[in-house]
Amino acid sequence: MEWETVIGLEVHVSLSTKSKLFSGTASEFGAEPNTQANIFDLALPGTLPVFNEEALKMAVRFGLAIGAEIGERSVFDRKNYFYPDLPKGYQVTQLDFPTVGKGALTITLEDGTEKVIGVTRAHIEENAGKSLHEEFSGQSGIDLNRAGEPLLEIVSEPEITNAKEAVAYLKKLHSIVRYLDISDAIMAQGSMRCDVNVSIRPKGETELGTRTEIKNINSFRFVEKAINSEIIRQQEVIEDGGEVVQETRRYDANKDITTSMRSKEVANDYRYFPEPDLLPVVIDESFISAIKAELPELPDAKKERFMQEFSLSNYDAGVLTATREMAEYFEEVAKNCGDAKLAANWVTGDLLALLNKNDMEITESPIRSERLATLISRIKDNTISGKIAKTVFETMLEDDAGVDEIIEKKGLKQVTDTGEIEKLVDEVIANNPDQVQQLKDGKEQVLGFLVGQAMKLSQGKANPGQVNQLLREKIQ
Ligand code: ADP
Ligand code: MG
């Protein structure tokens, strides 16, 4: 039997507001436990929520960025459940009237083709606190720093068909929220989290199969692995004559399997009802257009512009706009060296290879954009050849000195002195009489060989254009 996979993602990003969703407490990552929790966050009786308008603006910003319908009236609801890290006994969320309605985002697949994935909705809700099980023996600790932190939950349509697409979707979301400056979206720190809904069905079937939900996966790589392992598990269950049970599962990265956590809750279990302590949030056209006017250039638009303005390929423009930091780095190099094409080659080539090798982000680059720009400028003004530039680049990693100083120190300047080049050319002609004769007889390919010999003699420093010209002149 041939199967096809259906995936829908629920992604939580923490909004980087200064204070919490309904209280004035800060919610910075990494603070000492319970130092960022006030009487409201602790759910002391008599305290009341005050809605943080910044969170609303950020949610609308996101909605506009994905071309979504914006809810002019959104309503907060209580989702009731008991857990030690939820002192109120309910989470405030938006059930039927979310701030952000239907939208879409475009992902680029590995072969370069694009696919549009529908976004069902994005609603604002508060985070719960955190239970700490490892730090104490025989006890659990409760840290309420995170309680009440604003989240945006972004729900996709079940339109993703494999693990690679799921990762591409997540990376695109990650990129967009960072361009928008509404979240750090650091998976390892929990400011971006992902629940994956997976089902399978016989190829060609239109009805959805029963899904499982894998909770809280905290890296792109694990999302991919968890999906692939869950697909295989579901196939085995069905092919062994069983049925997939709708349930919540967790991914065990060590064993590369998913295991059952609990049976799936349904909306009814939570006894949702409208939050009586908060009014519906009503926004008007002018509120929305003010936010629209301040939207930054987003990855798709930037990519398009890079292709137009700098004549970059679709692929290079995609790589250079994948993250906001990468785009900024590239634009600085391009501006400072005055050659976008060369800048793109160096950033997507040598620099990216270096970063990948060391598992570094562009923000951690050991070579700052101004230095790379200077290096490229020296290729452009013929101080060094492109090949020698690679040697300089290597040296720059170990030596903090300026680019010019390195070129000077290592004696790497390109030889353009006609006298010196003539000496080289004469030597090559004297040493290779056979090839010279072949060239005279019209065997053009030999010229490349002779130029190569001269370049070798000069240790790569001769200007190849001059060598070429002089060789030709002398031989003919
Ligand atoms: P809940 O709120 O109970 O988690 P939703 O209906 O809101 O359920 O769906 C949550 C996510 O699950 C959405 O991203 C949706 O696209 C996805 N989803 C729903 N049904 C399926 C299915 N049969 N297979 C895969 N994904 C699904
Ligand atoms: Mg869910």
mmCIF file with all atom_site columns, N, CA and C in Angstrom, residues 17-83:
data_model
loop_
_atom_site.group_PDB
_atom_site.id
_atom_site.type_symbol
_atom_site.label_atom_id
_atom_site.label_alt_id
_atom_site.label_comp_id
_atom_site.label_asym_id
_atom_site.label_entity_id
_atom_site.label_seq_id
_atom_site.pdbx_PDB_ins_code
_atom_site.Cartn_x
_atom_site.Cartn_y
_atom_site.Cartn_z
_atom_site.occupancy
_atom_site.B_iso_or_equiv
_atom_site.pdbx_formal_charge
_atom_site.auth_seq_id
_atom_site.auth_comp_id
_atom_site.auth_asym_id
_atom_site.auth_atom_id
_atom_site.pdbx_PDB_model_num
ATOM 1   N N  . THR A 1 17 ? 7.646   41.512 24.102 1.00 0.00 ? 17 THR A N  1
ATOM 2   C CA . THR A 1 17 ? 7.199   42.745 24.767 1.00 0.00 ? 17 THR A CA 1
ATOM 3   C C  . THR A 1 17 ? 8.056   42.957 26.012 1.00 0.00 ? 17 THR A C  1
ATOM 4   N N  . LYS A 1 18 ? 8.074   44.193 26.505 1.00 0.00 ? 18 LYS A N  1
ATOM 5   C CA . LYS A 1 18 ? 8.859   44.466 27.715 1.00 0.00 ? 18 LYS A CA 1
ATOM 6   C C  . LYS A 1 18 ? 8.219   43.821 28.937 1.00 0.00 ? 18 LYS A C  1
ATOM 7   N N  . SER A 1 19 ? 6.884   43.799 28.965 1.00 0.00 ? 19 SER A N  1
ATOM 8   C CA . SER A 1 19 ? 6.211   43.230 30.134 1.00 0.00 ? 19 SER A CA 1
ATOM 9   C C  . SER A 1 19 ? 5.248   42.130 29.695 1.00 0.00 ? 19 SER A C  1
ATOM 10  N N  . LYS A 1 20 ? 4.667   41.477 30.690 1.00 0.00 ? 20 LYS A N  1
ATOM 11  C CA . LYS A 1 20 ? 3.822   40.308 30.408 1.00 0.00 ? 20 LYS A CA 1
ATOM 12  C C  . LYS A 1 20 ? 2.494   40.698 29.752 1.00 0.00 ? 20 LYS A C  1
ATOM 13  N N  . LEU A 1 21 ? 1.719   39.677 29.414 1.00 0.00 ? 21 LEU A N  1
ATOM 14  C CA . LEU A 1 21 ? 0.489   39.923 28.652 1.00 0.00 ? 21 LEU A CA 1
ATOM 15  C C  . LEU A 1 21 ? -0.549  40.700 29.466 1.00 0.00 ? 21 LEU A C  1
ATOM 16  N N  . PHE A 1 22 ? -0.646  40.372 30.757 1.00 0.00 ? 22 PHE A N  1
ATOM 17  C CA . PHE A 1 22 ? -1.686  41.037 31.558 1.00 0.00 ? 22 PHE A CA 1
ATOM 18  C C  . PHE A 1 22 ? -1.135  41.648 32.848 1.00 0.00 ? 22 PHE A C  1
ATOM 19  N N  . SER A 1 23 ? 0.188   41.688 33.000 1.00 0.00 ? 23 SER A N  1
ATOM 20  C CA . SER A 1 23 ? 0.749   42.331 34.197 1.00 0.00 ? 23 SER A CA 1
ATOM 21  C C  . SER A 1 23 ? 1.991   43.112 33.794 1.00 0.00 ? 23 SER A C  1
ATOM 22  N N  . GLY A 1 24 ? 2.467   43.963 34.694 1.00 0.00 ? 24 GLY A N  1
ATOM 23  C CA . GLY A 1 24 ? 3.597   44.835 34.372 1.00 0.00 ? 24 GLY A CA 1
ATOM 24  C C  . GLY A 1 24 ? 4.961   44.198 34.590 1.00 0.00 ? 24 GLY A C  1
ATOM 25  N N  . THR A 1 25 ? 4.985   42.904 34.952 1.00 0.00 ? 25 THR A N  1
ATOM 26  C CA . THR A 1 25 ? 6.261   42.245 35.213 1.00 0.00 ? 25 THR A CA 1
ATOM 27  C C  . THR A 1 25 ? 7.035   41.994 33.927 1.00 0.00 ? 25 THR A C  1
ATOM 28  N N  . ALA A 1 26 ? 8.364   42.066 34.035 1.00 0.00 ? 26 ALA A N  1
ATOM 29  C CA . ALA A 1 26 ? 9.198   41.728 32.877 1.00 0.00 ? 26 ALA A CA 1
ATOM 30  C C  . ALA A 1 26 ? 9.199   40.216 32.683 1.00 0.00 ? 26 ALA A C  1
ATOM 31  N N  . SER A 1 27 ? 9.597   39.756 31.504 1.00 0.00 ? 27 SER A N  1
ATOM 32  C CA . SER A 1 27 ? 9.700   38.306 31.329 1.00 0.00 ? 27 SER A CA 1
ATOM 33  C C  . SER A 1 27 ? 10.921  37.987 30.495 1.00 0.00 ? 27 SER A C  1
ATOM 34  N N  . GLU A 1 28 ? 12.072  38.321 31.071 1.00 0.00 ? 28 GLU A N  1
ATOM 35  C CA . GLU A 1 28 ? 13.298  38.066 30.333 1.00 0.00 ? 28 GLU A CA 1
ATOM 36  C C  . GLU A 1 28 ? 13.790  36.650 30.561 1.00 0.00 ? 28 GLU A C  1
ATOM 37  N N  . PHE A 1 29 ? 14.444  36.099 29.530 1.00 0.00 ? 29 PHE A N  1
ATOM 38  C CA . PHE A 1 29 ? 14.919  34.730 29.635 1.00 0.00 ? 29 PHE A CA 1
ATOM 39  C C  . PHE A 1 29 ? 16.106  34.658 30.583 1.00 0.00 ? 29 PHE A C  1
ATOM 40  N N  . GLY A 1 30 ? 16.148  33.604 31.389 1.00 0.00 ? 30 GLY A N  1
ATOM 41  C CA . GLY A 1 30 ? 17.345  33.313 32.174 1.00 0.00 ? 30 GLY A CA 1
ATOM 42  C C  . GLY A 1 30 ? 17.403  33.973 33.542 1.00 0.00 ? 30 GLY A C  1
ATOM 43  N N  . ALA A 1 31 ? 16.328  34.656 33.970 1.00 0.00 ? 31 ALA A N  1
ATOM 44  C CA . ALA A 1 31 ? 16.351  35.288 35.296 1.00 0.00 ? 31 ALA A CA 1
ATOM 45  C C  . ALA A 1 31 ? 16.229  34.210 36.384 1.00 0.00 ? 31 ALA A C  1
ATOM 46  N N  . GLU A 1 32 ? 16.674  34.534 37.596 1.00 0.00 ? 32 GLU A N  1
ATOM 47  C CA . GLU A 1 32 ? 16.536  33.623 38.737 1.00 0.00 ? 32 GLU A CA 1
ATOM 48  C C  . GLU A 1 32 ? 15.053  33.255 38.906 1.00 0.00 ? 32 GLU A C  1
ATOM 49  N N  . PRO A 1 33 ? 14.750  31.995 39.244 1.00 0.00 ? 33 PRO A N  1
ATOM 50  C CA . PRO A 1 33 ? 13.347  31.585 39.372 1.00 0.00 ? 33 PRO A CA 1
ATOM 51  C C  . PRO A 1 33 ? 12.543  32.515 40.285 1.00 0.00 ? 33 PRO A C  1
ATOM 52  N N  . ASN A 1 34 ? 11.335  32.811 39.848 1.00 0.00 ? 34 ASN A N  1
ATOM 53  C CA . ASN A 1 34 ? 10.351  33.581 40.618 1.00 0.00 ? 34 ASN A CA 1
ATOM 54  C C  . ASN A 1 34 ? 10.777  35.005 40.963 1.00 0.00 ? 34 ASN A C  1
ATOM 55  N N  . THR A 1 35 ? 11.716  35.555 40.201 1.00 0.00 ? 35 THR A N  1
ATOM 56  C CA . THR A 1 35 ? 12.061  36.966 40.399 1.00 0.00 ? 35 THR A CA 1
ATOM 57  C C  . THR A 1 35 ? 11.260  37.854 39.451 1.00 0.00 ? 35 THR A C  1
ATOM 58  N N  . GLN A 1 36 ? 10.545  37.217 38.527 1.00 0.00 ? 36 GLN A N  1
ATOM 59  C CA . GLN A 1 36 ? 9.736   37.990 37.585 1.00 0.00 ? 36 GLN A CA 1
ATOM 60  C C  . GLN A 1 36 ? 8.275   37.549 37.673 1.00 0.00 ? 36 GLN A C  1
ATOM 61  N N  . ALA A 1 37 ? 7.737   37.591 38.843 1.00 0.00 ? 37 ALA A N  1
ATOM 62  C CA . ALA A 1 37 ? 6.340   37.192 39.038 1.00 0.00 ? 37 ALA A CA 1
ATOM 63  C C  . ALA A 1 37 ? 5.743   38.074 40.119 1.00 0.00 ? 37 ALA A C  1
ATOM 64  N N  . ASN A 1 38 ? 4.729   38.825 39.756 1.00 0.00 ? 38 ASN A N  1
ATOM 65  C CA . ASN A 1 38 ? 4.091   39.684 40.762 1.00 0.00 ? 38 ASN A CA 1
ATOM 66  C C  . ASN A 1 38 ? 2.797   39.043 41.274 1.00 0.00 ? 38 ASN A C  1
ATOM 67  N N  . ILE A 1 39 ? 2.055   39.782 42.055 1.00 0.00 ? 39 ILE A N  1
ATOM 68  C CA . ILE A 1 39 ? 0.876   39.168 42.692 1.00 0.00 ? 39 ILE A CA 1
ATOM 69  C C  . ILE A 1 39 ? -0.149  38.689 41.669 1.00 0.00 ? 39 ILE A C  1
ATOM 70  N N  . PHE A 1 40 ? -0.220  39.341 40.519 1.00 0.00 ? 40 PHE A N  1
ATOM 71  C CA . PHE A 1 40 ? -1.150  38.867 39.487 1.00 0.00 ? 40 PHE A CA 1
ATOM 72  C C  . PHE A 1 40 ? -0.664  37.546 38.893 1.00 0.00 ? 40 PHE A C  1
ATOM 73  N N  . ASP A 1 41 ? 0.642   37.492 38.600 1.00 0.00 ? 41 ASP A N  1
ATOM 74  C CA . ASP A 1 41 ? 1.196   36.270 37.999 1.00 0.00 ? 41 ASP A CA 1
ATOM 75  C C  . ASP A 1 41 ? 1.079   35.091 38.965 1.00 0.00 ? 41 ASP A C  1
ATOM 76  N N  . LEU A 1 42 ? 1.090   35.400 40.270 1.00 0.00 ? 42 LEU A N  1
ATOM 77  C CA . LEU A 1 42 ? 0.928   34.348 41.279 1.00 0.00 ? 42 LEU A CA 1
ATOM 78  C C  . LEU A 1 42 ? -0.542  34.012 41.498 1.00 0.00 ? 42 LEU A C  1
ATOM 79  N N  . ALA A 1 43 ? -1.433  34.731 40.829 1.00 0.00 ? 43 ALA A N  1
ATOM 80  C CA . ALA A 1 43 ? -2.881  34.502 40.906 1.00 0.00 ? 43 ALA A CA 1
ATOM 81  C C  . ALA A 1 43 ? -3.441  34.766 42.296 1.00 0.00 ? 43 ALA A C  1
ATOM 82  N N  . LEU A 1 44 ? -2.911  35.780 42.960 1.00 0.00 ? 44 LEU A N  1
ATOM 83  C CA . LEU A 1 44 ? -3.489  36.104 44.273 1.00 0.00 ? 44 LEU A CA 1
ATOM 84  C C  . LEU A 1 44 ? -4.891  36.664 44.063 1.00 0.00 ? 44 LEU A C  1
ATOM 85  N N  . PRO A 1 45 ? -5.821  36.293 44.953 1.00 0.00 ? 45 PRO A N  1
ATOM 86  C CA . PRO A 1 45 ? -7.212  36.723 44.774 1.00 0.00 ? 45 PRO A CA 1
ATOM 87  C C  . PRO A 1 45 ? -7.320  38.249 44.762 1.00 0.00 ? 45 PRO A C  1
ATOM 88  N N  . GLY A 1 46 ? -8.208  38.727 43.919 1.00 0.00 ? 46 GLY A N  1
ATOM 89  C CA . GLY A 1 46 ? -8.457  40.167 43.876 1.00 0.00 ? 46 GLY A CA 1
ATOM 90  C C  . GLY A 1 46 ? -7.613  40.904 42.840 1.00 0.00 ? 46 GLY A C  1
ATOM 91  N N  . THR A 1 47 ? -6.649  40.239 42.272 1.00 0.00 ? 47 THR A N  1
ATOM 92  C CA . THR A 1 47 ? -5.848  40.902 41.233 1.00 0.00 ? 47 THR A CA 1
ATOM 93  C C  . THR A 1 47 ? -6.560  40.765 39.895 1.00 0.00 ? 47 THR A C  1
ATOM 94  N N  . LEU A 1 48 ? -6.358  41.767 39.029 1.00 0.00 ? 48 LEU A N  1
ATOM 95  C CA . LEU A 1 48 ? -7.047  41.773 37.739 1.00 0.00 ? 48 LEU A CA 1
ATOM 96  C C  . LEU A 1 48 ? -6.067  42.001 36.582 1.00 0.00 ? 48 LEU A C  1
ATOM 97  N N  . PRO A 1 49 ? -6.407  41.452 35.419 1.00 0.00 ? 49 PRO A N  1
ATOM 98  C CA . PRO A 1 49 ? -5.527  41.600 34.258 1.00 0.00 ? 49 PRO A CA 1
ATOM 99  C C  . PRO A 1 49 ? -5.671  42.970 33.592 1.00 0.00 ? 49 PRO A C  1
ATOM 100 N N  . VAL A 1 50 ? -4.561  43.482 33.050 1.00 0.00 ? 50 VAL A N  1
ATOM 101 C CA . VAL A 1 50 ? -4.597  44.667 32.188 1.00 0.00 ? 50 VAL A CA 1
ATOM 102 C C  . VAL A 1 50 ? -3.902  44.280 30.889 1.00 0.00 ? 50 VAL A C  1
ATOM 103 N N  . PHE A 1 51 ? -4.619  44.376 29.784 1.00 0.00 ? 51 PHE A N  1
ATOM 104 C CA . PHE A 1 51 ? -4.098  43.872 28.508 1.00 0.00 ? 51 PHE A CA 1
ATOM 105 C C  . PHE A 1 51 ? -2.958  44.747 27.978 1.00 0.00 ? 51 PHE A C  1
ATOM 106 N N  . ASN A 1 52 ? -1.891  44.106 27.557 1.00 0.00 ? 52 ASN A N  1
ATOM 107 C CA . ASN A 1 52 ? -0.701  44.778 27.031 1.00 0.00 ? 52 ASN A CA 1
ATOM 108 C C  . ASN A 1 52 ? -0.897  45.081 25.533 1.00 0.00 ? 52 ASN A C  1
ATOM 109 N N  . GLU A 1 53 ? -1.036  46.343 25.207 1.00 0.00 ? 53 GLU A N  1
ATOM 110 C CA . GLU A 1 53 ? -1.340  46.725 23.828 1.00 0.00 ? 53 GLU A CA 1
ATOM 111 C C  . GLU A 1 53 ? -0.206  46.370 22.863 1.00 0.00 ? 53 GLU A C  1
ATOM 112 N N  . GLU A 1 54 ? 1.024   46.339 23.384 1.00 0.00 ? 54 GLU A N  1
ATOM 113 C CA . GLU A 1 54 ? 2.158   45.974 22.527 1.00 0.00 ? 54 GLU A CA 1
ATOM 114 C C  . GLU A 1 54 ? 1.976   44.573 21.930 1.00 0.00 ? 54 GLU A C  1
ATOM 115 N N  . ALA A 1 55 ? 1.455   43.647 22.758 1.00 0.00 ? 55 ALA A N  1
ATOM 116 C CA . ALA A 1 55 ? 1.249   42.272 22.287 1.00 0.00 ? 55 ALA A CA 1
ATOM 117 C C  . ALA A 1 55 ? 0.241   42.268 21.140 1.00 0.00 ? 55 ALA A C  1
ATOM 118 N N  . LEU A 1 56 ? -0.769  43.089 21.263 1.00 0.00 ? 56 LEU A N  1
ATOM 119 C CA . LEU A 1 56 ? -1.779  43.183 20.213 1.00 0.00 ? 56 LEU A CA 1
ATOM 120 C C  . LEU A 1 56 ? -1.146  43.713 18.924 1.00 0.00 ? 56 LEU A C  1
ATOM 121 N N  . LYS A 1 57 ? -0.325  44.763 19.059 1.00 0.00 ? 57 LYS A N  1
ATOM 122 C CA . LYS A 1 57 ? 0.323   45.333 17.873 1.00 0.00 ? 57 LYS A CA 1
ATOM 123 C C  . LYS A 1 57 ? 1.212   44.307 17.196 1.00 0.00 ? 57 LYS A C  1
ATOM 124 N N  . MET A 1 58 ? 1.923   43.530 18.013 1.00 0.00 ? 58 MET A N  1
ATOM 125 C CA . MET A 1 58 ? 2.826   42.526 17.432 1.00 0.00 ? 58 MET A CA 1
ATOM 126 C C  . MET A 1 58 ? 2.037   41.453 16.684 1.00 0.00 ? 58 MET A C  1
ATOM 127 N N  . ALA A 1 59 ? 0.926   41.042 17.270 1.00 0.00 ? 59 ALA A N  1
ATOM 128 C CA . ALA A 1 59 ? 0.106   40.023 16.612 1.00 0.00 ? 59 ALA A CA 1
ATOM 129 C C  . ALA A 1 59 ? -0.428  40.565 15.283 1.00 0.00 ? 59 ALA A C  1
ATOM 130 N N  . VAL A 1 60 ? -0.870  41.817 15.275 1.00 0.00 ? 60 VAL A N  1
ATOM 131 C CA . VAL A 1 60 ? -1.385  42.417 14.046 1.00 0.00 ? 60 VAL A CA 1
ATOM 132 C C  . VAL A 1 60 ? -0.269  42.546 13.011 1.00 0.00 ? 60 VAL A C  1
ATOM 133 N N  . ARG A 1 61 ? 0.915   42.935 13.487 1.00 0.00 ? 61 ARG A N  1
ATOM 134 C CA . ARG A 1 61 ? 2.092   43.012 12.614 1.00 0.00 ? 61 ARG A CA 1
ATOM 135 C C  . ARG A 1 61 ? 2.299   41.683 11.897 1.00 0.00 ? 61 ARG A C  1
ATOM 136 N N  . PHE A 1 62 ? 2.229   40.607 12.699 1.00 0.00 ? 62 PHE A N  1
ATOM 137 C CA . PHE A 1 62 ? 2.417   39.279 12.103 1.00 0.00 ? 62 PHE A CA 1
ATOM 138 C C  . PHE A 1 62 ? 1.317   38.991 11.089 1.00 0.00 ? 62 PHE A C  1
ATOM 139 N N  . GLY A 1 63 ? 0.081   39.266 11.477 1.00 0.00 ? 63 GLY A N  1
ATOM 140 C CA . GLY A 1 63 ? -1.049  38.998 10.594 1.00 0.00 ? 63 GLY A CA 1
ATOM 141 C C  . GLY A 1 63 ? -0.891  39.714 9.256  1.00 0.00 ? 63 GLY A C  1
ATOM 142 N N  . LEU A 1 64 ? -0.511  40.978 9.308  1.00 0.00 ? 64 LEU A N  1
ATOM 143 C CA . LEU A 1 64 ? -0.351  41.737 8.068  1.00 0.00 ? 64 LEU A CA 1
ATOM 144 C C  . LEU A 1 64 ? 0.787   41.159 7.226  1.00 0.00 ? 64 LEU A C  1
ATOM 145 N N  . ALA A 1 65 ? 1.835   40.705 7.898  1.00 0.00 ? 65 ALA A N  1
ATOM 146 C CA . ALA A 1 65 ? 2.993   40.171 7.180  1.00 0.00 ? 65 ALA A CA 1
ATOM 147 C C  . ALA A 1 65 ? 2.658   38.905 6.398  1.00 0.00 ? 65 ALA A C  1
ATOM 148 N N  . ILE A 1 66 ? 1.662   38.150 6.853  1.00 0.00 ? 66 ILE A N  1
ATOM 149 C CA . ILE A 1 66 ? 1.304   36.936 6.110  1.00 0.00 ? 66 ILE A CA 1
ATOM 150 C C  . ILE A 1 66 ? -0.007  37.134 5.354  1.00 0.00 ? 66 ILE A C  1
ATOM 151 N N  . GLY A 1 67 ? -0.363  38.385 5.155  1.00 0.00 ? 67 GLY A N  1
ATOM 152 C CA . GLY A 1 67 ? -1.553  38.707 4.363  1.00 0.00 ? 67 GLY A CA 1
ATOM 153 C C  . GLY A 1 67 ? -2.839  38.145 4.956  1.00 0.00 ? 67 GLY A C  1
ATOM 154 N N  . ALA A 1 68 ? -2.910  38.107 6.287  1.00 0.00 ? 68 ALA A N  1
ATOM 155 C CA . ALA A 1 68 ? -4.068  37.470 6.932  1.00 0.00 ? 68 ALA A CA 1
ATOM 156 C C  . ALA A 1 68 ? -5.202  38.467 7.182  1.00 0.00 ? 68 ALA A C  1
ATOM 157 N N  . GLU A 1 69 ? -6.379  37.919 7.378  1.00 0.00 ? 69 GLU A N  1
ATOM 158 C CA . GLU A 1 69 ? -7.498  38.733 7.828  1.00 0.00 ? 69 GLU A CA 1
ATOM 159 C C  . GLU A 1 69 ? -7.213  39.106 9.282  1.00 0.00 ? 69 GLU A C  1
ATOM 160 N N  . ILE A 1 70 ? -7.440  40.365 9.626  1.00 0.00 ? 70 ILE A N  1
ATOM 161 C CA . ILE A 1 70 ? -7.225  40.784 11.007 1.00 0.00 ? 70 ILE A CA 1
ATOM 162 C C  . ILE A 1 70 ? -8.586  40.871 11.687 1.00 0.00 ? 70 ILE A C  1
ATOM 163 N N  . GLY A 1 71 ? -8.680  40.225 12.832 1.00 0.00 ? 71 GLY A N  1
ATOM 164 C CA . GLY A 1 71 ? -9.950  40.257 13.555 1.00 0.00 ? 71 GLY A CA 1
ATOM 165 C C  . GLY A 1 71 ? -10.189 41.643 14.149 1.00 0.00 ? 71 GLY A C  1
ATOM 166 N N  . GLU A 1 72 ? -11.222 42.309 13.684 1.00 0.00 ? 72 GLU A N  1
ATOM 167 C CA . GLU A 1 72 ? -11.462 43.649 14.221 1.00 0.00 ? 72 GLU A CA 1
ATOM 168 C C  . GLU A 1 72 ? -12.005 43.574 15.641 1.00 0.00 ? 72 GLU A C  1
ATOM 169 N N  . ARG A 1 73 ? -12.513 42.403 15.982 1.00 0.00 ? 73 ARG A N  1
ATOM 170 C CA . ARG A 1 73 ? -12.978 42.204 17.355 1.00 0.00 ? 73 ARG A CA 1
ATOM 171 C C  . ARG A 1 73 ? -12.445 40.852 17.809 1.00 0.00 ? 73 ARG A C  1
ATOM 172 N N  . SER A 1 74 ? -11.524 40.859 18.752 1.00 0.00 ? 74 SER A N  1
ATOM 173 C CA . SER A 1 74 ? -11.048 39.570 19.259 1.00 0.00 ? 74 SER A CA 1
ATOM 174 C C  . SER A 1 74 ? -11.453 39.417 20.719 1.00 0.00 ? 74 SER A C  1
ATOM 175 N N  . VAL A 1 75 ? -11.652 38.166 21.107 1.00 0.00 ? 75 VAL A N  1
ATOM 176 C CA . VAL A 1 75 ? -12.197 37.887 22.435 1.00 0.00 ? 75 VAL A CA 1
ATOM 177 C C  . VAL A 1 75 ? -11.305 36.888 23.174 1.00 0.00 ? 75 VAL A C  1
ATOM 178 N N  . PHE A 1 76 ? -11.024 37.207 24.429 1.00 0.00 ? 76 PHE A N  1
ATOM 179 C CA . PHE A 1 76 ? -10.229 36.288 25.251 1.00 0.00 ? 76 PHE A CA 1
ATOM 180 C C  . PHE A 1 76 ? -11.130 35.277 25.957 1.00 0.00 ? 76 PHE A C  1
ATOM 181 N N  . ASP A 1 77 ? -10.643 34.053 26.051 1.00 0.00 ? 77 ASP A N  1
ATOM 182 C CA . ASP A 1 77 ? -11.387 32.991 26.721 1.00 0.00 ? 77 ASP A CA 1
ATOM 183 C C  . ASP A 1 77 ? -10.511 32.319 27.778 1.00 0.00 ? 77 ASP A C  1
ATOM 184 N N  . ARG A 1 78 ? -11.175 31.708 28.727 1.00 0.00 ? 78 ARG A N  1
ATOM 185 C CA . ARG A 1 78 ? -10.441 30.912 29.714 1.00 0.00 ? 78 ARG A CA 1
ATOM 186 C C  . ARG A 1 78 ? -10.441 29.452 29.284 1.00 0.00 ? 78 ARG A C  1
ATOM 187 N N  . LYS A 1 79 ? -9.274  28.860 29.289 1.00 0.00 ? 79 LYS A N  1
ATOM 188 C CA . LYS A 1 79 ? -9.129  27.434 29.016 1.00 0.00 ? 79 LYS A CA 1
ATOM 189 C C  . LYS A 1 79 ? -8.746  26.809 30.354 1.00 0.00 ? 79 LYS A C  1
ATOM 190 N N  . ASN A 1 80 ? -9.672  26.058 30.913 1.00 0.00 ? 80 ASN A N  1
ATOM 191 C CA . ASN A 1 80 ? -9.483  25.596 32.295 1.00 0.00 ? 80 ASN A CA 1
ATOM 192 C C  . ASN A 1 80 ? -8.776  24.256 32.376 1.00 0.00 ? 80 ASN A C  1
ATOM 193 N N  . TYR A 1 81 ? -7.710  24.239 33.139 1.00 0.00 ? 81 TYR A N  1
ATOM 194 C CA . TYR A 1 81 ? -7.097  22.952 33.480 1.00 0.00 ? 81 TYR A CA 1
ATOM 195 C C  . TYR A 1 81 ? -6.245  23.141 34.713 1.00 0.00 ? 81 TYR A C  1
ATOM 196 N N  . PHE A 1 82 ? -5.968  22.040 35.390 1.00 0.00 ? 82 PHE A N  1
ATOM 197 C CA . PHE A 1 82 ? -5.163  22.152 36.601 1.00 0.00 ? 82 PHE A CA 1
ATOM 198 C C  . PHE A 1 82 ? -3.738  21.689 36.333 1.00 0.00 ? 82 PHE A C  1
ATOM 199 N N  . TYR A 1 83 ? -2.792  22.504 36.730 1.00 0.00 ? 83 TYR A N  1
ATOM 200 C CA . TYR A 1 83 ? -1.406  22.089 36.699 1.00 0.00 ? 83 TYR A CA 1
ATOM 201 C C  . TYR A 1 83 ? -0.648  22.975 37.680 1.00 0.00 ? 83 TYR A C  1
#
